[in-house]
CSV table of C-alpha atoms in Angstrom, one decimal:
chain,number,residue,atom,x,y,z
E,1,MET,CA,90.5,92.3,105.5
E,2,ASP,CA,87.2,91.1,107.0
E,3,LYS,CA,85.3,93.3,104.5
E,4,LEU,CA,87.3,92.0,101.6
E,5,ALA,CA,86.6,88.4,102.8
E,6,ALA,CA,82.8,89.2,102.8
E,7,HIS,CA,83.0,90.2,99.1
E,8,ARG,CA,85.5,87.6,97.9
E,9,LEU,CA,86.0,87.4,94.2
E,10,ARG,CA,83.2,89.9,93.3
E,11,GLY,CA,85.5,92.0,91.3
E,12,PRO,CA,89.0,93.4,91.3
E,13,VAL,CA,90.9,94.8,94.3
E,14,LEU,CA,92.8,98.1,93.7
E,15,ALA,CA,95.3,99.4,96.2
E,16,LEU,CA,96.7,102.9,95.8
E,17,LEU,CA,99.8,103.0,98.1
E,18,GLY,CA,102.5,105.3,99.1
E,19,ASN,CA,105.9,104.5,100.6
E,20,MET,CA,105.4,101.6,103.0
E,21,PRO,CA,107.7,99.3,104.9
E,22,LEU,CA,108.4,95.8,103.6
E,23,SER,CA,106.6,94.3,106.6
E,24,GLU,CA,103.4,96.1,105.7
E,25,ALA,CA,103.7,94.9,102.0
E,26,ARG,CA,104.1,91.3,103.2
E,27,ALA,CA,101.0,91.7,105.5
E,28,LEU,CA,99.0,93.1,102.6
E,29,ALA,CA,100.2,90.6,100.0
E,30,PRO,CA,97.6,87.8,100.9
E,31,ALA,CA,94.7,90.3,100.3
E,32,ALA,CA,95.2,89.7,96.5
E,33,GLY,CA,93.4,86.5,97.0
E,34,TYR,CA,90.1,88.3,97.8
E,35,GLY,CA,89.7,89.8,94.3
E,36,ALA,CA,89.3,88.4,90.8
E,37,ASN,CA,92.4,90.5,90.0
E,38,ALA,CA,94.5,92.6,92.3
E,39,PHE,CA,96.3,95.8,91.2
E,40,ALA,CA,98.6,97.9,93.3
E,41,LEU,CA,99.9,101.3,92.3
E,42,VAL,CA,102.8,102.3,94.6
E,43,VAL,CA,103.3,106.1,94.3
E,44,THR,CA,106.9,107.1,95.0
E,45,ASP,CA,109.6,109.4,93.8
E,46,HIS,CA,112.2,106.7,94.3
E,47,PRO,CA,111.1,103.6,92.4
E,48,ARG,CA,114.3,101.7,93.2
E,49,HIS,CA,113.6,102.0,97.0
E,50,VAL,CA,110.3,100.3,96.7
E,51,GLN,CA,111.4,97.3,94.6
E,52,PRO,CA,111.3,95.0,97.6
E,53,VAL,CA,107.8,96.1,98.3
E,54,ILE,CA,106.7,95.6,94.7
E,55,GLU,CA,108.3,92.1,94.7
E,56,ALA,CA,106.5,91.2,98.0
E,57,LEU,CA,103.2,92.2,96.6
E,58,LYS,CA,103.8,90.3,93.4
E,59,LEU,CA,104.6,87.2,95.3
E,60,GLY,CA,101.3,87.5,97.0
E,61,GLY,CA,99.5,87.6,93.6
E,62,TRP,CA,99.3,91.4,93.1
E,63,ARG,CA,100.0,93.0,89.7
E,64,ALA,CA,102.1,95.9,91.2
E,65,VAL,CA,103.9,98.8,89.6
E,66,ALA,CA,105.7,101.9,91.0
E,67,VAL,CA,104.8,105.2,89.6
E,68,SER,CA,105.7,108.8,90.5
E,69,SER,CA,103.3,111.4,91.7
E,70,ARG,CA,103.7,113.1,88.3
E,71,THR,CA,102.7,110.1,86.3
E,72,ASP,CA,99.4,110.6,84.6
E,73,LEU,CA,96.7,107.9,85.2
E,74,PRO,CA,96.8,106.4,81.7
E,75,ALA,CA,100.5,105.9,81.9
E,76,ALA,CA,100.2,104.4,85.3
E,77,TRP,CA,97.7,101.8,84.1
E,78,ALA,CA,99.9,101.1,81.1
E,79,GLY,CA,102.6,100.1,83.5
E,80,PHE,CA,100.6,96.9,84.3
E,81,ASP,CA,100.5,96.0,80.6
E,82,GLN,CA,104.3,96.7,80.3
E,83,GLY,CA,104.9,94.2,83.1
E,84,GLU,CA,102.9,91.5,81.3
E,85,ILE,CA,104.9,92.2,78.1
E,86,LEU,CA,108.2,91.9,79.9
E,87,ALA,CA,107.1,88.7,81.7
E,88,ALA,CA,106.0,87.2,78.4
E,89,ALA,CA,109.3,88.1,76.8
E,90,ALA,CA,111.2,86.6,79.6
E,91,ALA,CA,109.2,83.4,79.4
E,92,ALA,CA,109.8,83.2,75.6
E,93,MET,CA,113.5,83.7,76.2
E,94,ASP,CA,113.5,80.8,78.7
E,95,VAL,CA,111.8,78.5,76.2
E,96,ARG,CA,114.4,79.4,73.5
E,97,ARG,CA,117.3,78.8,76.0
E,98,GLY,CA,115.8,75.4,76.9
E,99,ALA,CA,115.3,74.4,73.2
E,100,ALA,CA,119.0,74.6,72.5
E,101,VAL,CA,120.0,72.3,75.4
E,102,PRO,CA,120.7,68.7,74.2
E,103,ARG,CA,118.7,66.0,75.9
């Protein structure tokens, strides 16, 4: 983390991770603040098992996705875009739900 602090916000931070305990994900989460953007690819054959890790990283500011070892690189990077699309769609749905509520 000291090396990251010395180069704070000079560019993106990329983490290529394997299966890791939730405690390690929580410890790594604040490192997202050292980069202009922070991307985490979690390589696993069991994406559901790493969902708590993904969520902990996202709470720390990472853009995080789970991919398998068989995922090709362009598809893995596209996972970050897919997450943005899903988040934007969810936000749009929230706005529509709120618009129908009488005030």
